[in-house]
Amino acid sequence: MNKQVLFLIIFSMMISKYNIFAQYNYVPNPSFEEYDSIAIFTNDSIFIKYYYYPSEWFGPVSCGYWYYYNINLNHIDTTGGCISWYGVPQNPWSYTYPYEGIAQSGFCSFTLSGNEGLRDYLEIKLKSSLTDGNKYCVSFFITLADSCYIAIDQIGAYFSNDSLINYTPFGNPPCYLLQNPQIVSPPGYYFNIRNQWQRISGTFIAHGGEQFITIGNFKTDANTNHLTLPNLGTWESSAYYHIDMVYVIECDSNIIQAQAG
């Protein structure tokens, strides 16, 4: 084989690999690498601290909690030797490396605390609206926080034309979003593994005009299947999951298969 033929083969392989990973992802900031902050003040306008959150992502309801973690924020709130709330890989709830990059987010999907519907969701506006009749592949990764001894099944992603922000038909709390997610993990498959990323994925046909994706648990507490795991020094009676690498792409792409490892 001469050098010219070898060069053409290698060049073709490079172009093929580029095409696999260059597919258009409709989700901005899909691995939560970019972040913003907001100043928090007391009622008498005294500055307290900054709150950090992933750029463009937001919580549509405010009954539960979701947090953000980035290695660049490991120095935040560490006075007196405290572990940073935003730390990677270590924070007060887990010791978890991101699936990819240096950042991850998290959401509470269910709790046994006695406050019904105490949970949260992650939502973001897509880069552009989806097209009627097109098939889309959806994928994201989650892992159970170390501090939790509850796990659930049927975590989903719901696509809507309008934002679900402050849409709480059953009051606040409870904060149930009871839409029918187009993508949902199978019943009976519990995400009960700590420090191991598990993928939730699926496909759906768009009706057209979908501009938002919301991720979380779309069932009431009574209808949420849950497992109580061995304690192992945990203290959180909730199913809190770290999340990373959210993809929404047209299904002619190979990126989902490439990410599957």
C-alpha positions as a printed NumPy array, in Angstrom:
array([[  0.   ,   0.   ,   0.   ],
       [  1.545,   3.319,  -1.058],
       [  1.512,   6.455,   1.079],
       [ -1.134,   8.206,  -1.019],
       [ -3.669,   5.373,  -0.59 ],
       [ -2.915,   5.152,   3.143],
       [ -3.473,   8.908,   3.508],
       [ -6.859,   8.688,   1.757],
       [ -7.97 ,   5.845,   4.046],
       [ -6.977,   7.74 ,   7.198],
       [ -8.583,  10.938,   5.911],
       [-11.846,   9.079,   5.193],
       [-11.846,   7.625,   8.694],
       [-11.319,  11.089,  10.181],
       [-14.196,  12.547,   8.139],
       [-16.463,   9.645,   9.16 ],
       [-15.664,  10.157,  12.845],
       [-16.249,  13.895,  12.508],
       [-19.675,  13.301,  10.945],
       [-20.678,  11.014,  13.813],
       [-19.906,  13.558,  16.507],
       [-20.888,  16.7  ,  14.601],
       [-24.615,  15.938,  14.508],
       [-26.876,  18.767,  15.586],
       [-27.934,  18.561,  19.228],
       [-31.09 ,  20.584,  19.894],
       [-30.192,  20.968,  23.591],
       [-28.113,  24.009,  24.567],
       [-25.504,  23.455,  27.261],
       [-26.179,  19.682,  27.166],
       [-23.498,  18.683,  29.673],
       [-24.013,  21.69 ,  31.983],
       [-20.492,  23.021,  31.404],
       [-21.605,  26.652,  31.181],
       [-23.001,  28.393,  34.243],
       [-24.347,  31.69 ,  35.525],
       [-24.898,  33.144,  38.978],
       [-27.407,  35.305,  40.793],
       [-26.808,  37.364,  43.916],
       [-28.862,  36.491,  46.996],
       [-29.859,  39.234,  49.433],
       [-31.715,  39.355,  52.747],
       [-35.052,  41.161,  53.048],
       [-33.182,  44.309,  54.059],
       [-30.963,  44.134,  50.953],
       [-27.85 ,  42.769,  52.61 ],
       [-25.789,  40.604,  50.258],
       [-25.452,  36.976,  51.382],
       [-23.861,  34.967,  48.601],
       [-24.05 ,  33.975,  44.96 ],
       [-26.183,  31.08 ,  43.741],
       [-24.778,  29.218,  40.715],
       [-26.82 ,  27.363,  38.118],
       [-26.31 ,  25.879,  34.632],
       [-26.828,  28.417,  31.869],
       [-30.226,  28.285,  30.114],
       [-31.554,  25.481,  32.337],
       [-34.242,  26.299,  34.891],
       [-36.67 ,  24.65 ,  37.301],
       [-40.289,  24.932,  36.112],
       [-41.636,  24.304,  39.627],
       [-40.223,  25.249,  43.009],
       [-41.362,  22.547,  45.417],
       [-38.194,  20.499,  45.572],
       [-34.567,  21.201,  44.903],
       [-31.983,  20.787,  42.183],
       [-28.337,  21.685,  42.34 ],
       [-25.387,  22.342,  40.119],
       [-21.832,  20.989,  40.314],
       [-18.738,  22.21 ,  38.476],
       [-15.053,  21.628,  39.191],
       [-14.441,  25.349,  38.689],
       [-16.658,  26.032,  41.718],
       [-14.844,  23.742,  44.163],
       [-13.664,  26.801,  46.081],
       [-17.171,  28.156,  46.734],
       [-18.581,  28.041,  50.3  ],
       [-15.595,  26.202,  51.767],
       [-15.073,  28.439,  54.797],
       [-14.009,  26.473,  57.852],
       [-13.144,  23.395,  55.807],
       [-16.693,  22.796,  54.541],
       [-17.21 ,  20.839,  51.335],
       [-18.462,  23.04 ,  48.52 ],
       [-22.13 ,  22.653,  47.626],
       [-21.032,  22.907,  43.998],
       [-18.062,  20.539,  44.258],
       [-16.87 ,  18.003,  41.675],
       [-16.4  ,  15.187,  42.333],
       [-17.115,  15.734,  46.045],
       [-20.05 ,  17.673,  47.451],
       [-22.254,  17.15 ,  50.532],
       [-24.463,  14.601,  48.755],
       [-22.08 ,  12.556,  46.639],
       [-18.623,  11.755,  45.383],
       [-19.406,  11.506,  41.665],
       [-17.422,  12.341,  38.568],
       [-19.42 ,  13.761,  35.636],
       [-20.252,  11.45 ,  32.781],
       [-18.424,  13.874,  30.51 ],
       [-16.539,  17.098,  31.07 ],
       [-16.252,  18.93 ,  34.388],
       [-19.877,  19.591,  35.35 ],
       [-23.213,  17.965,  36.104],
       [-26.574,  18.894,  37.545],
       [-29.118,  17.072,  39.694],
       [-32.783,  16.857,  40.607],
       [-34.956,  15.356,  43.333],
       [-37.468,  12.984,  41.725],
       [-39.24 ,  11.613,  44.818],
       [-39.093,  11.811,  48.603],
       [-40.506,  10.049,  51.657],
       [-40.095,  13.143,  53.827],
       [-43.831,  13.506,  54.406],
       [-44.13 ,  16.594,  52.208],
       [-46.165,  15.218,  49.341],
       [-44.891,  16.158,  45.914],
       [-41.584,  17.53 ,  47.169],
       [-39.59 ,  17.208,  43.958],
       [-38.231,  19.18 ,  41.057],
       [-37.66 ,  19.077,  37.325],
       [-35.078,  20.4  ,  34.872],
       [-36.274,  22.319,  31.819],
       [-34.61 ,  24.09 ,  28.918],
       [-35.667,  25.729,  25.664],
       [-34.317,  23.926,  22.61 ],
       [-32.122,  25.672,  20.07 ],
       [-34.935,  25.408,  17.532],
       [-38.403,  23.889,  17.479],
       [-38.93 ,  20.313,  16.315],
       [-40.45 ,  19.466,  12.926],
       [-43.759,  17.69 ,  12.432],
       [-43.281,  14.043,  11.403],
       [-39.545,  13.941,  12.106],
       [-38.167,  11.201,  14.334],
       [-35.932,  12.3  ,  17.197],
       [-33.53 ,  10.322,  19.362],
       [-33.328,  11.396,  22.992],
       [-30.66 ,  10.376,  25.495],
       [-29.481,  11.461,  28.94 ],
       [-27.49 ,   9.908,  31.772],
       [-28.323,   9.735,  35.489],
       [-26.811,   8.248,  38.629],
       [-28.186,   8.013,  42.164],
       [-26.571,  10.319,  44.728],
       [-24.492,   8.584,  47.402],
       [-26.558,  10.088,  50.218],
       [-29.881,   8.615,  49.031],
       [-31.453,   5.288,  49.973],
       [-34.548,   5.589,  47.744],
       [-34.643,   4.74 ,  44.029],
       [-37.475,   4.994,  41.497],
       [-38.303,   3.85 ,  37.981],
       [-39.988,   5.582,  35.031],
       [-38.007,   8.801,  34.809],
       [-38.949,  10.669,  31.668],
       [-38.517,  13.591,  29.297],
       [-41.499,  15.622,  28.12 ],
       [-41.471,  17.852,  25.027],
       [-43.859,  20.795,  24.872],
       [-44.569,  23.802,  22.7  ],
       [-44.748,  26.055,  25.755],
       [-42.74 ,  26.129,  28.969],
       [-44.092,  24.308,  32.022],
       [-42.774,  26.97 ,  34.382],
       [-45.034,  27.432,  37.408],
       [-47.48 ,  24.89 ,  35.964],
       [-48.593,  23.22 ,  39.197],
       [-52.175,  21.991,  38.791],
       [-52.244,  20.469,  42.257],
       [-50.846,  23.422,  44.161],
       [-47.436,  24.226,  45.493],
       [-46.776,  21.78 ,  47.08 ],
       [-47.449,  19.231,  45.78 ],
       [-45.696,  20.109,  42.552],
       [-46.629,  17.247,  40.29 ],
       [-46.199,  17.665,  36.569],
       [-48.477,  14.931,  35.261],
       [-47.854,  15.232,  31.533],
       [-47.259,  12.079,  29.509],
       [-43.546,  12.11 ,  28.667],
       [-42.658,  11.025,  25.155],
       [-39.506,   9.378,  26.539],
       [-39.72 ,   7.345,  29.758],
       [-37.666,   4.532,  31.247],
       [-39.405,   1.148,  31.589],
       [-41.509,   0.279,  34.646],
       [-39.721,  -2.021,  37.077],
       [-36.248,  -0.838,  36.065],
       [-35.021,   1.034,  39.141],
       [-32.114,   3.444,  38.943],
       [-30.562,   2.246,  42.187],
       [-26.851,   2.237,  41.334],
       [-24.603,   4.866,  42.847],
       [-21.522,   6.172,  41.032],
       [-22.378,   4.47 ,  37.774],
       [-24.005,   6.449,  35.   ],
       [-27.066,   4.822,  33.433],
       [-28.605,   5.979,  30.191],
       [-32.265,   6.754,  29.581],
       [-33.014,   6.906,  25.872],
       [-35.771,   6.541,  23.327],
       [-37.272,   7.906,  20.143],
       [-40.469,   9.748,  19.269],
       [-42.201,  11.413,  16.328],
       [-42.653,  15.158,  16.802],
       [-46.017,  16.837,  16.251],
       [-44.171,  20.013,  15.331],
       [-43.471,  23.149,  17.31 ],
       [-42.011,  21.459,  20.403],
       [-39.568,  23.973,  21.888],
       [-38.981,  22.785,  25.472],
       [-37.728,  19.597,  27.13 ],
       [-38.523,  18.885,  30.797],
       [-36.883,  15.99 ,  32.677],
       [-38.101,  14.331,  35.871],
       [-40.768,  12.121,  37.46 ],
       [-44.222,  12.664,  35.972],
       [-46.199,  10.541,  38.436],
       [-47.866,  11.341,  41.742],
       [-46.238,  10.029,  44.898],
       [-48.91 ,   7.338,  45.172],
       [-48.199,   6.13 ,  41.628],
       [-44.405,   6.312,  41.86 ],
       [-42.761,   2.918,  42.221],
       [-39.838,   3.108,  44.625],
       [-37.289,   0.885,  46.338],
       [-35.743,   1.318,  49.759],
       [-32.06 ,   0.476,  49.465],
       [-29.657,  -0.728,  52.173],
       [-28.735,   2.265,  54.312],
       [-24.936,   2.041,  54.   ],
       [-24.513,   5.253,  55.942],
       [-26.928,   7.231,  53.779],
       [-29.363,   9.702,  55.258],
       [-31.542,  11.083,  52.422],
       [-35.015,   9.494,  52.226],
       [-35.325,  10.631,  48.636],
       [-34.397,   9.67 ,  45.094],
       [-31.992,  12.414,  44.071],
       [-30.163,  11.909,  40.779],
       [-27.178,  13.52 ,  39.161],
       [-27.727,  14.131,  35.445],
       [-25.354,  14.748,  32.566],
       [-25.092,  14.787,  28.77 ],
       [-28.594,  15.451,  27.409],
       [-29.059,  14.823,  23.689],
       [-31.962,  15.462,  21.314],
       [-30.954,  14.738,  17.734],
       [-32.579,  13.59 ,  14.533],
       [-32.454,   9.838,  14.325],
       [-30.41 ,   9.643,  11.139],
       [-27.446,  10.449,  13.381],
       [-25.015,   7.85 ,  14.736],
       [-24.113,   9.789,  17.878],
       [-26.395,   7.747,  20.17 ],
       [-24.717,   4.518,  19.115],
       [-21.31 ,   6.142,  19.5  ],
       [-22.162,   7.303,  23.043],
       [-23.353,   3.828,  24.02 ],
       [-19.775,   2.652,  24.407]])
